[in-house]
Short mmCIF file of C-alpha atoms and ligand atoms in Angstrom, two decimals:
data_model
loop_
_atom_site.label_atom_id
_atom_site.label_comp_id
_atom_site.label_asym_id
_atom_site.label_seq_id
_atom_site.Cartn_x
_atom_site.Cartn_y
_atom_site.Cartn_z
CA UNK A 121 130.05 82.92 124.85
CA UNK A 122 127.72 86.46 123.87
CA UNK A 123 126.07 86.86 127.51
CA UNK A 124 124.16 90.15 127.10
CA UNK A 125 123.96 90.64 123.67
CA UNK A 126 120.59 91.97 122.32
CA UNK A 127 119.20 91.70 119.53
CA UNK A 128 116.31 93.51 117.70
CA UNK A 129 114.80 92.16 114.76
CA UNK A 130 112.12 94.14 112.59
CA UNK A 131 109.58 92.62 110.76
CA UNK A 132 107.44 89.90 112.57
CA UNK A 133 106.92 87.99 109.33
CA UNK A 134 107.46 85.16 107.57
CA UNK A 135 111.46 85.81 107.99
CA UNK A 136 111.50 87.96 110.84
CA UNK A 137 109.60 85.39 113.12
CA UNK A 138 111.41 82.12 112.53
CA UNK A 139 114.95 83.21 111.44
CA UNK A 140 114.86 84.78 115.32
CA UNK A 141 113.15 82.63 116.78
CA UNK A 142 115.65 79.45 115.87
CA UNK A 143 118.49 82.39 116.90
CA UNK A 144 116.65 82.55 120.62
CA UNK A 145 116.84 79.13 120.51
CA UNK A 146 120.03 78.30 119.83
CA UNK A 147 121.66 81.49 121.59
CA UNK A 148 119.77 80.96 125.15
CA UNK A 149 122.62 83.81 126.40
CA UNK A 150 120.79 86.39 124.03
CA UNK A 151 118.60 88.42 124.14
CA UNK A 152 116.18 88.63 120.94
CA UNK A 153 113.11 90.77 120.75
CA UNK A 154 110.96 90.97 117.56
CA UNK A 155 109.09 93.53 116.81
CA UNK A 156 106.81 94.72 113.90
CA UNK A 157 104.14 97.89 113.03
CA UNK A 158 101.03 95.58 113.39
CA UNK A 159 100.00 94.59 116.43
CA UNK A 160 97.62 92.47 115.14
CA UNK A 161 100.80 90.02 113.70
CA UNK A 162 102.56 91.08 117.88
CA UNK A 163 99.31 90.13 119.33
CA UNK A 164 99.22 86.30 117.13
CA UNK A 165 103.33 85.72 117.76
CA UNK A 166 101.97 86.10 121.64
CA UNK A 167 99.26 83.78 121.40
CA UNK A 168 98.79 79.82 120.22
CA UNK A 169 97.71 80.84 117.11
CA UNK A 170 100.77 82.25 115.51
CA UNK A 171 100.36 84.39 112.30
CA UNK A 172 102.08 81.31 109.92
CA UNK A 173 101.99 78.25 109.54
CA UNK A 174 105.40 76.52 110.03
CA UNK A 175 105.96 72.95 110.72
CA UNK A 176 108.31 73.12 113.94
CA UNK A 177 107.53 76.82 114.50
CA UNK A 178 105.13 76.24 117.38
CA UNK A 179 107.62 74.34 119.38
CA UNK A 180 110.41 76.77 118.51
CA UNK A 181 108.45 79.78 119.84
CA UNK A 182 106.99 77.71 122.85
CA UNK A 183 110.54 77.19 123.95
CA UNK A 184 111.85 80.31 124.16
CA UNK A 185 108.70 83.19 124.19
CA UNK A 186 109.23 84.82 127.12
CA UNK A 187 112.31 83.95 128.15
CA UNK A 188 115.00 85.22 125.67
CA UNK A 189 112.31 85.14 123.07
CA UNK A 190 110.06 88.56 122.56
CA UNK A 191 107.65 90.21 120.51
CA UNK A 192 106.27 93.69 120.60
CA UNK A 193 105.15 96.50 118.80
CA UNK A 194 107.39 98.79 121.02
CA UNK A 195 109.70 99.46 118.16
CA UNK A 196 111.86 102.04 119.66
CA UNK A 197 112.68 100.99 123.17
CA UNK A 198 113.90 97.59 121.18
CA UNK A 199 116.01 99.73 119.14
CA UNK A 200 118.01 101.75 121.79
CA UNK A 201 118.50 98.20 123.89
CA UNK A 202 119.52 96.37 120.84
CA UNK A 203 123.19 95.70 119.87
CA UNK A 204 122.06 94.24 116.94
CA UNK A 205 119.18 95.47 114.90
CA UNK A 206 117.95 93.19 111.90
CA UNK A 207 115.81 94.56 108.94
CA UNK A 208 113.38 91.64 107.91
CA UNK A 209 110.36 94.28 106.32
CA UNK A 210 108.85 93.32 103.11
CA UNK A 211 110.40 94.51 100.15
CA UNK A 212 108.04 94.36 97.11
CA UNK A 213 107.47 94.85 93.29
CA UNK A 214 106.78 98.36 92.86
CA UNK A 215 103.60 98.68 91.99
CA UNK A 216 103.71 102.08 90.74
CA UNK A 217 106.49 104.67 89.76
CA UNK A 218 110.13 104.41 88.40
CA UNK A 219 110.42 100.97 87.71
CA UNK A 220 106.83 99.63 88.50
CA UNK A 221 106.36 95.85 88.12
CA UNK A 222 110.18 95.16 88.66
CA UNK A 223 112.18 97.35 90.62
CA UNK A 224 111.93 96.42 94.61
CA UNK A 225 110.00 98.77 96.60
CA UNK A 226 111.91 100.00 99.30
CA UNK A 227 110.00 102.17 101.42
CA UNK A 228 108.92 100.37 104.92
CA UNK A 229 113.19 99.40 104.49
CA UNK A 230 113.64 103.09 104.56
CA UNK A 231 111.05 103.63 107.33
CA UNK A 232 112.63 101.51 108.90
CA UNK A 233 116.13 102.38 108.65
CA UNK A 234 115.02 106.47 109.62
CA UNK A 235 113.57 104.81 112.76
CA UNK A 236 116.85 103.37 113.79
CA UNK A 237 118.46 106.81 112.80
CA UNK A 238 116.53 108.42 114.96
CA UNK A 239 116.19 106.46 117.95
CA UNK A 240 119.92 104.96 118.30
CA UNK A 241 122.14 106.26 121.19
CA UNK A 242 124.75 103.76 120.85
CA UNK A 243 126.18 102.18 117.90
CA UNK A 244 124.71 99.34 116.57
CA UNK A 245 125.59 96.83 114.19
CA UNK A 246 122.18 96.97 111.44
CA UNK A 247 121.65 93.91 109.15
CA UNK A 248 119.70 93.74 105.69
CA UNK A 249 117.61 90.46 106.29
CA UNK A 250 115.38 91.58 103.25
CA UNK A 251 115.90 90.89 99.67
CA UNK A 252 117.35 93.97 98.46
CA UNK A 253 118.93 95.35 95.30
CA UNK A 254 122.47 95.36 94.92
CA UNK A 255 123.94 98.88 96.78
CA UNK A 256 121.12 98.83 99.15
CA UNK A 257 124.05 99.04 101.93
CA UNK A 258 125.11 101.74 100.93
CA UNK A 259 122.09 103.51 101.00
CA UNK A 260 121.06 102.24 104.22
CA UNK A 261 124.38 103.51 105.93
CA UNK A 262 123.87 106.99 103.92
CA UNK A 263 120.24 107.00 105.50
CA UNK A 264 121.53 106.22 109.18
CA UNK A 265 124.88 108.38 109.15
CA UNK A 266 122.99 111.03 107.92
CA UNK A 267 120.41 111.89 110.16
CA UNK A 268 121.76 109.14 112.86
CA UNK A 269 123.32 110.25 116.46
CA UNK A 270 125.76 107.37 116.68
CA UNK A 271 127.78 104.77 114.48
CA UNK A 272 126.64 102.18 112.22
CA UNK A 273 128.21 98.94 110.41
CA UNK A 274 125.69 98.13 108.18
CA UNK A 275 125.73 94.23 106.89
CA UNK A 276 124.41 92.07 104.76
CA UNK A 277 123.21 88.83 105.79
CA UNK A 278 120.21 87.24 103.51
CA UNK A 279 118.59 84.32 104.10
CA UNK A 280 117.91 81.36 102.45
CA UNK A 281 114.97 79.46 104.34
CA UNK A 282 112.03 77.75 101.98
CA UNK A 283 108.65 78.47 103.01
CA UNK A 284 107.14 75.15 104.71
CA UNK A 285 110.71 73.39 105.49
CA UNK A 286 111.96 77.01 107.40
CA UNK A 287 112.64 74.87 110.63
CA UNK A 288 114.68 72.77 109.33
CA UNK A 289 116.06 75.10 106.71
CA UNK A 290 117.49 77.64 109.71
CA UNK A 291 118.59 74.41 111.77
CA UNK A 292 120.41 73.50 108.95
CA UNK A 293 121.67 75.73 106.53
CA UNK A 294 123.02 74.74 103.53
CA UNK A 295 125.44 78.12 104.43
CA UNK A 296 125.04 81.42 106.06
CA UNK A 297 126.17 84.76 104.02
CA UNK A 298 127.79 88.09 105.83
CA UNK A 299 128.47 90.64 103.71
CA UNK A 300 130.49 93.76 105.16
CA UNK A 301 132.79 96.81 104.54
CA UNK A 302 136.21 95.25 105.06
CA UNK A 303 137.36 98.19 107.26
CA UNK A 304 138.32 96.77 110.86
CA UNK A 305 134.61 98.01 112.15
CA UNK A 306 133.19 96.42 109.78
CA UNK A 307 135.05 93.25 109.92
CA UNK A 308 134.59 93.41 113.83
CA UNK A 309 130.62 93.95 112.75
CA UNK A 310 130.68 90.82 110.70
CA UNK A 311 132.88 88.95 113.45
CA UNK A 312 130.22 88.99 115.76
CA UNK A 313 127.45 88.46 113.62
CA UNK A 314 129.11 85.03 112.92
CA UNK A 315 129.73 83.99 116.29
CA UNK A 316 125.69 83.96 116.72
CA UNK A 317 125.65 81.84 113.98
CA UNK A 318 128.24 79.60 115.47
CA UNK A 319 126.26 78.81 118.14
CA UNK A 320 124.86 75.94 115.26
CA UNK A 321 126.71 76.23 112.12
CA UNK A 322 129.62 75.06 111.27
CA UNK A 323 132.12 77.81 110.58
CA UNK A 324 133.20 76.59 107.27
CA UNK A 325 129.76 77.14 106.44
CA UNK A 326 129.71 80.43 107.47
CA UNK A 327 130.75 82.55 104.62
CA UNK A 328 131.92 86.31 104.48
CA UNK A 329 132.08 88.25 101.81
CA UNK A 330 132.02 91.85 100.84
CA UNK A 331 128.72 93.29 100.87
CA UNK A 332 127.55 94.12 97.24
CA UNK A 333 128.82 90.16 96.91
CA UNK A 334 126.21 88.83 99.64
CA UNK A 335 123.23 91.20 98.39
CA UNK A 336 123.75 89.95 94.16
CA UNK A 337 124.50 86.38 95.56
CA UNK A 338 121.04 86.14 97.14
CA UNK A 339 119.12 87.65 93.78
CA UNK A 340 121.19 85.08 91.83
CA UNK A 341 120.55 82.38 94.01
CA UNK A 342 116.42 82.39 93.95
CA UNK A 343 117.30 83.31 89.79
CA UNK A 344 118.89 79.79 89.04
CA UNK A 345 116.29 77.71 91.28
CA UNK A 346 113.49 79.64 89.37
CA UNK A 347 115.71 79.40 86.18
CA UNK A 348 115.95 75.56 86.85
CA UNK A 349 112.28 75.05 87.54
CA UNK A 350 111.19 77.04 84.32
CA UNK A 351 113.93 74.68 82.40
CA UNK A 352 111.80 71.41 83.22
CA UNK A 353 108.61 73.23 82.90
CA UNK A 354 110.24 74.06 79.17
CA UNK A 355 111.08 70.60 78.77
CA UNK A 356 107.64 69.33 80.12
CA UNK A 357 105.88 71.22 76.99
CA UNK A 358 108.23 68.89 74.96
CA UNK A 359 107.50 65.96 76.40
CA UNK A 360 103.65 66.47 75.95
CA UNK A 361 104.10 67.05 72.20
CA UNK A 362 107.09 63.73 71.90
CA UNK A 363 105.45 61.22 74.32
CA UNK A 364 108.61 61.21 76.52
CA UNK A 365 108.33 61.60 80.18
CA UNK A 366 109.07 64.79 82.45
CA UNK A 367 109.27 62.98 85.23
CA UNK A 368 111.72 60.21 84.08
CA UNK A 369 114.02 62.73 81.82
CA UNK A 370 114.21 64.83 85.39
CA UNK A 371 115.22 62.01 87.08
CA UNK A 372 117.82 60.62 83.83
CA UNK A 373 119.05 64.41 83.95
CA UNK A 374 119.85 65.21 87.45
CA UNK A 375 121.30 61.79 88.32
CA UNK A 376 124.59 63.72 86.31
CA UNK A 377 126.21 65.21 89.98
CA UNK A 378 127.37 68.10 88.03
CA UNK A 379 123.55 68.96 87.28
CA UNK A 380 121.60 67.62 90.45
CA UNK A 381 118.59 66.01 91.49
CA UNK A 382 116.93 69.32 93.59
CA UNK A 383 114.11 71.75 92.08
CA UNK A 384 113.39 69.78 88.57
CA UNK A 385 109.92 69.22 89.05
CA UNK A 386 108.42 70.01 87.02
CA UNK A 387 104.75 72.02 87.88
CA UNK A 388 101.94 74.32 87.27
CA UNK A 389 104.59 76.76 87.66
CA UNK A 390 106.17 78.64 90.44
CA UNK A 391 105.02 80.73 93.21
CA UNK A 392 106.26 82.36 96.25
CA UNK A 393 107.12 85.60 97.61
CA UNK A 394 110.51 85.47 96.01
CA UNK A 395 111.26 83.70 92.98
CA UNK A 396 109.20 86.41 90.43
CA UNK A 397 109.87 89.65 92.72
CA UNK A 398 113.87 89.08 92.93
CA UNK A 399 114.02 87.96 88.98
CA UNK A 400 112.04 90.83 88.34
CA UNK A 401 114.99 92.73 90.63
CA UNK A 402 117.56 91.60 89.00
CA UNK A 403 115.86 92.26 85.48
CA UNK A 404 115.67 95.52 86.34
CA UNK A 405 119.07 95.81 87.92
CA UNK A 406 120.99 94.72 84.87
CA UNK A 407 118.87 96.92 82.55
CA UNK A 408 119.64 100.06 85.06
CA UNK A 409 123.27 98.66 84.60
CA UNK A 410 123.23 98.96 81.23
CA UNK A 411 123.27 95.22 80.79
CA UNK A 412 120.09 94.67 78.64
CA UNK A 413 121.39 91.03 77.02
CA UNK A 414 121.72 89.80 81.17
CA UNK A 415 118.20 91.26 81.87
CA UNK A 416 116.41 89.55 78.60
CA UNK A 417 117.85 86.52 79.48
CA UNK A 418 116.61 86.33 82.96
CA UNK A 419 113.54 87.93 82.13
CA UNK A 420 112.86 84.99 80.44
CA UNK A 421 112.50 82.41 83.35
CA UNK A 422 109.58 84.36 84.27
CA UNK A 423 107.80 84.39 80.78
CA UNK A 424 108.25 80.34 80.26
CA UNK A 425 105.85 80.55 84.37
CA UNK A 426 103.29 82.60 83.10
CA UNK A 427 103.62 80.18 79.84
CA UNK A 428 103.15 77.23 81.87
CA UNK A 429 100.56 78.44 83.86
CA UNK A 430 98.78 79.63 80.89
CA UNK A 431 99.12 76.27 79.06
CA UNK A 432 97.88 74.33 81.82
CA UNK A 433 95.00 76.67 81.73
CA UNK A 434 94.57 75.83 78.10
CA UNK A 435 94.55 71.60 78.75
CA UNK A 436 91.68 72.31 80.88
CA UNK A 437 89.78 74.45 78.74
CA UNK A 438 90.58 72.52 75.63
CA UNK A 439 90.53 68.72 76.91
CA UNK A 440 86.04 70.09 78.32
CA UNK A 441 85.78 70.47 74.84
CA UNK A 442 86.82 74.40 74.70
CA UNK A 443 84.13 75.66 76.55
CA UNK A 444 84.08 76.00 80.67
CA UNK A 445 81.38 78.08 81.10
CA UNK A 446 79.22 76.77 83.67
CA UNK A 447 80.96 74.39 84.25
CA UNK A 448 82.33 73.35 88.10
CA UNK A 449 86.10 73.19 88.55
CA UNK A 450 87.45 71.72 91.51
CA UNK A 451 90.61 73.42 92.25
CA UNK A 452 92.85 71.72 95.21
CA UNK A 453 95.43 73.68 96.71
CA UNK A 454 95.74 77.51 97.28
CA UNK A 455 99.10 77.69 98.96
CA UNK A 456 102.13 78.18 96.31
CA UNK A 457 103.70 74.82 97.76
CA UNK A 458 102.70 72.81 100.22
CA UNK A 459 102.93 72.85 103.44
CA UNK A 460 102.27 76.45 103.95
CA UNK A 461 98.93 78.85 104.30
CA UNK A 462 101.01 81.35 102.03
CA UNK A 463 99.47 82.36 98.37
CA UNK A 464 102.02 85.15 97.65
CA UNK A 465 102.43 84.89 94.03
CA UNK A 466 100.35 81.38 93.56
CA UNK A 467 100.28 79.59 90.81
CA UNK A 468 96.55 78.68 91.76
CA UNK A 469 95.68 82.59 91.84
CA UNK A 470 96.58 83.07 88.26
CA UNK A 471 95.11 79.15 87.33
CA UNK A 472 91.53 80.79 89.14
CA UNK A 473 91.41 84.01 87.70
CA UNK A 474 91.64 82.49 84.05
CA UNK A 475 88.83 79.58 85.11
CA UNK A 476 87.07 82.81 86.06
CA UNK A 477 87.05 84.93 82.80
CA UNK A 478 86.30 82.25 81.11
CA UNK A 479 82.92 81.99 83.60
CA UNK A 480 83.70 78.41 85.22
CA UNK A 481 82.63 77.53 88.49
CA UNK A 482 85.55 77.32 90.96
CA UNK A 483 85.44 75.00 93.90
CA UNK A 484 88.25 75.77 96.04
CA UNK A 485 90.09 73.41 98.93
CA UNK A 486 93.29 74.14 100.72
CA UNK A 487 93.87 72.73 104.02
CA UNK A 488 95.57 75.79 105.29
CA UNK A 489 94.78 79.12 103.59
CA UNK A 490 92.85 81.37 105.54
CA UNK A 491 88.90 81.96 103.66
CA UNK A 492 89.74 85.81 103.80
CA UNK A 493 92.93 85.04 101.79
CA UNK A 494 91.76 84.09 98.95
CA UNK A 495 89.00 86.86 98.66
CA UNK A 496 91.75 88.81 99.38
CA UNK A 497 94.08 87.14 96.35
CA UNK A 498 91.17 86.51 93.66
CA UNK A 499 89.32 90.22 94.08
CA UNK A 500 92.71 91.96 93.71
CA UNK A 501 93.47 89.56 90.94
CA UNK A 502 90.35 89.82 88.98
CA UNK A 503 90.26 93.79 89.79
CA UNK A 504 86.61 92.31 90.78
CA UNK A 505 84.71 92.85 94.03
CA UNK A 506 83.81 90.15 96.57
CA UNK A 507 80.52 89.87 95.63
CA UNK A 508 81.38 89.61 91.72
CA UNK A 509 84.10 87.21 92.67
CA UNK A 510 81.56 84.62 94.61
CA UNK A 511 79.65 84.76 91.49
CA UNK A 512 82.13 82.07 90.16
CA UNK A 513 83.90 80.76 93.20
CA UNK A 514 82.69 78.85 96.36
CA UNK A 515 85.31 77.62 98.66
CA UNK A 516 84.98 74.09 100.40
CA UNK A 517 85.93 72.52 103.46
CA UNK A 518 87.50 69.89 101.67
CA UNK A 519 87.99 68.36 98.52
CA UNK A 520 85.01 65.61 97.81
CA UNK A 521 82.79 68.31 99.05
CA UNK A 522 85.16 70.65 96.25
CA UNK A 523 84.45 67.72 93.52
CA UNK A 524 80.89 67.13 94.17
CA UNK A 525 79.39 67.63 90.92
CA UNK A 526 82.80 68.47 88.89
CA UNK A 527 83.75 68.75 85.81
CA UNK A 528 86.97 68.40 86.90
CA UNK A 529 89.51 68.45 89.60
CA UNK A 530 92.69 70.45 88.90
CA UNK A 531 95.34 69.60 91.41
CA UNK A 532 97.48 73.52 91.81
CA UNK A 533 99.37 72.26 95.08
CA UNK A 534 101.11 69.07 96.51
CA UNK A 535 99.61 68.76 99.55
CA UNK A 536 99.95 64.83 100.84
CA UNK A 537 96.65 64.85 101.68
CA UNK A 538 95.39 65.09 98.03
CA UNK A 539 97.16 61.89 97.63
CA UNK A 540 95.27 60.11 99.77
CA UNK A 541 91.56 61.09 98.73
CA UNK A 542 89.12 58.02 97.82
CA UNK A 543 89.22 58.65 94.17
CA UNK A 544 86.73 55.85 94.30
CA UNK A 545 84.42 58.15 96.05
CA UNK A 546 85.54 61.19 94.18
CA UNK A 547 84.73 59.70 90.91
CA UNK A 548 81.37 58.49 92.06
CA UNK A 549 79.94 62.12 93.38
CA UNK A 550 81.77 63.70 89.90
CA UNK A 551 80.16 64.66 86.24
CA UNK A 552 80.71 62.16 83.74
CA UNK A 553 83.36 62.42 81.64
CA UNK A 554 85.16 63.22 84.81
CA UNK A 555 88.63 64.61 84.18
CA UNK A 556 91.86 65.23 86.58
CA UNK A 557 95.04 68.21 85.53
CA UNK A 558 97.39 67.31 87.41
CA UNK A 559 99.20 70.22 87.54
CA UNK A 560 101.91 68.76 90.44
CA UNK A 561 102.10 65.23 88.86
CA UNK A 562 101.22 63.74 92.73
CA UNK A 563 98.24 61.69 91.76
CA UNK A 564 98.93 57.99 90.40
CA UNK A 565 97.69 58.01 86.88
CA UNK A 566 97.14 55.08 86.08
CA UNK A 567 95.11 53.92 88.96
CA UNK A 568 92.66 56.85 87.87
CA UNK A 569 92.70 55.94 84.66
CA UNK A 570 91.49 52.40 85.52
CA UNK A 571 88.59 53.77 87.76
CA UNK A 572 87.75 55.86 84.89
CA UNK A 573 89.30 59.29 84.62
CA UNK A 574 90.45 60.99 81.79
CA UNK A 575 93.80 62.62 83.25
CA UNK A 576 96.56 65.11 81.97
CA UNK A 577 99.51 65.20 84.20
CA UNK A 578 102.06 67.94 83.67
CA UNK A 579 105.02 66.48 81.26
CA UNK A 580 103.20 63.08 81.00
CA UNK A 581 102.09 61.05 77.56
CA UNK A 582 98.65 62.29 76.79
CA UNK A 583 95.65 60.41 77.36
CA UNK A 584 93.76 59.37 74.65
CA UNK A 585 91.03 60.08 75.79
CA UNK A 586 91.85 63.97 75.77
CA UNK A 587 90.85 66.42 73.97
CA UNK A 588 93.61 69.00 72.27
CA UNK A 589 92.07 70.48 69.64
P1 NAD B 1306 106.15 89.66 105.50
O1 NAD B 1306 105.65 91.22 105.00
O2 NAD B 1306 105.60 88.12 106.09
O3 NAD B 1306 106.74 90.68 106.63
C1 NAD B 1306 107.68 91.56 107.06
C2 NAD B 1306 107.01 92.30 108.40
O4 NAD B 1306 107.79 93.57 108.60
C3 NAD B 1306 105.19 92.35 108.50
O5 NAD B 1306 105.17 91.52 109.47
C4 NAD B 1306 105.33 94.40 108.02
O6 NAD B 1306 104.34 94.58 109.24
C5 NAD B 1306 106.85 94.51 109.17
N1 NAD B 1306 106.84 96.14 108.66
C6 NAD B 1306 106.99 96.75 107.70
N2 NAD B 1306 107.45 97.92 107.69
C7 NAD B 1306 107.73 97.79 108.43
C8 NAD B 1306 108.50 98.92 109.84
N3 NAD B 1306 109.25 99.97 109.24
N4 NAD B 1306 108.90 99.26 110.85
C9 NAD B 1306 108.16 97.58 111.38
N5 NAD B 1306 107.42 96.54 110.82
C10 NAD B 1306 107.42 96.84 109.43
O7 NAD B 1306 107.49 89.89 104.71
P2 NAD B 1306 108.71 88.22 104.41
O8 NAD B 1306 108.00 86.90 103.68
O9 NAD B 1306 108.89 87.89 106.22
O10 NAD B 1306 109.97 88.94 103.70
C11 NAD B 1306 110.40 89.62 104.58
C12 NAD B 1306 111.75 89.46 103.56
O11 NAD B 1306 112.33 88.68 103.42
C13 NAD B 1306 111.82 90.39 101.89
O12 NAD B 1306 112.69 90.98 102.18
C14 NAD B 1306 111.86 88.93 101.46
O13 NAD B 1306 112.04 89.02 99.88
C15 NAD B 1306 112.77 88.52 102.23
N6 NAD B 1306 112.50 86.76 102.36
C16 NAD B 1306 112.01 86.61 102.17
C17 NAD B 1306 111.77 84.95 102.63
C18 NAD B 1306 110.43 83.99 102.24
O14 NAD B 1306 110.24 82.90 101.69
N7 NAD B 1306 108.93 84.38 102.92
C19 NAD B 1306 113.11 83.58 102.23
C20 NAD B 1306 113.95 84.47 102.12
C21 NAD B 1306 114.22 86.40 102.11
C1 UDX B 1307 112.46 80.05 97.61
C2 UDX B 1307 113.87 79.54 97.78
O1 UDX B 1307 114.07 78.19 97.88
C3 UDX B 1307 114.46 80.35 99.47
O2 UDX B 1307 115.92 79.47 98.85
C4 UDX B 1307 114.56 81.40 99.57
O3 UDX B 1307 114.80 81.67 100.99
C5 UDX B 1307 113.27 82.06 99.29
O4 UDX B 1307 112.49 81.75 97.87
P1 UDX B 1307 109.84 78.93 98.54
O5 UDX B 1307 109.73 80.22 97.83
O6 UDX B 1307 110.00 79.55 99.98
O7 UDX B 1307 111.78 79.48 98.53
O8 UDX B 1307 109.87 77.72 98.24
P2 UDX B 1307 110.70 76.84 97.31
O9 UDX B 1307 110.54 75.74 97.92
O10 UDX B 1307 111.80 77.20 96.57
O11 UDX B 1307 109.75 76.99 95.79
C6 UDX B 1307 109.21 77.93 95.44
C7 UDX B 1307 108.54 77.38 94.27
O12 UDX B 1307 108.49 76.66 93.17
C8 UDX B 1307 107.15 76.75 94.91
O13 UDX B 1307 105.77 77.02 93.86
C9 UDX B 1307 106.99 75.48 94.32
O14 UDX B 1307 106.05 74.58 94.24
C10 UDX B 1307 107.77 75.45 92.94
N1 UDX B 1307 109.11 74.54 92.76
C11 UDX B 1307 110.22 74.26 93.10
C12 UDX B 1307 108.06 73.72 91.39
O15 UDX B 1307 107.55 74.00 91.29
N2 UDX B 1307 109.41 72.37 91.10
C13 UDX B 1307 110.82 72.51 91.78
O16 UDX B 1307 111.21 71.52 91.73
C14 UDX B 1307 110.87 73.28 93.22
#
């Protein structure tokens, strides 16, 4: 038991919120406090309307909130009280300066570390939960010890949860990775953190490594996962050229136990806040280590993803007889995957931007994404103001409204409800010929063709009625 242990987490986002709520649930004798500079986010965590949508999250939060789980903007107090301080702030790709477009922006991390150094009076275990470049722990340790008045043990404890399944991932993780200094104090810190997870994670799944291995493993895990998606997406182009079916190929290849079946679903392209950012970060690190061949190798994963998104848009434009100007296109799904309202790096954003460039009329429907988020993403991606974007884009309350009078429906997110649509009704309301571009291969293409649709799907034998010239 870790009676009286106090944990604080700086950053109440997609990672900080769910991970700390799970710790609170599994360790009732431990006090967990999550703090953030954003008062709006903290207010939302304290309300019934949580700031992120994640299946099962609400139940976990309400089971602990006010008992051993607290959300607050009083960062200093939380730091002072805590024995363990997790830092789960955002570490986006740098937009300007050295390494722009590739390196991680560690501004938020360093600000958090400086705050810890400034206010901590008793020894702390500081845990990197954010995904960071290798050697960040060293830099953070220097900042903490340079400016601080007490002892700090810095651990790396990357998070492997995926959005949409965060709660089940946290409840039953494949592994928990903890990296630390191999001296006595570092070892003790690692043991303390391992004991927290051991409340529910079997000991043999808690890996203790040196700090650099831990930091690097996170970047490698995401790079490998993204690489699998880019590999199957590359093959989807070969399938379309040859008449093979990418889902059949993925099944046949994935049944080899050495390869495995997961992450072989061809799609319009991967999105999410992590994959691209973490690969680019690895690429940047390799370049700075003087390893251009390694950098190039992984960079290709991102290039392939961009190619796949562009290929999908190309299929729409060619399919609609080489012009979409003024044509209504229903874009179903704006989140980067199902069961989340998160749109960061969503393939939908790029697809929509390209359709706007071609002067199409895009009607968007997503079951979870907030309207304001769509406008923010599109104004940024298109470098237009909202009124300009609104000349091309409308947001719809449901899929049927989005499809009314549309020339084409494009599925960009694999939401289950899209499979349940009444496609006879959809067909009746659409302009003829009516096209479906299934960027997720979730629909029943044979049935759609029977109804009368011209159907394009990723990596599937091409519909003879689809124009490709
Ligand atoms: P997020 O943007 O949802 O949350 C970060 C939060 O930190 C924000 O609420 C922000 O207001 C707060 N913050 C920033 N600076 C602060 C400061 N100095 N003091 C207090 N609060 C501060 O980000 P996220 O998606 O939760 O990601 C956090 C980290 O976890 C990133 O490094 C990311 O790469 C990593 N990660 C994310 C996922 C994921 O699925 N989203 C999975 C694994 C790892
Ligand atoms: C990812 C990692 O899976 C997770 O371990 C890490 O902690 C954070 O980054 P996340 O981005 O939330 O998680 O979702 P993930 O399920 O990995 O999907 C990423 C993107 O790849 C999504 O756009 C998804 O639709 C796409 N994808 C995934 C495919 O296109 N095909 C697949 O087979 C799998």
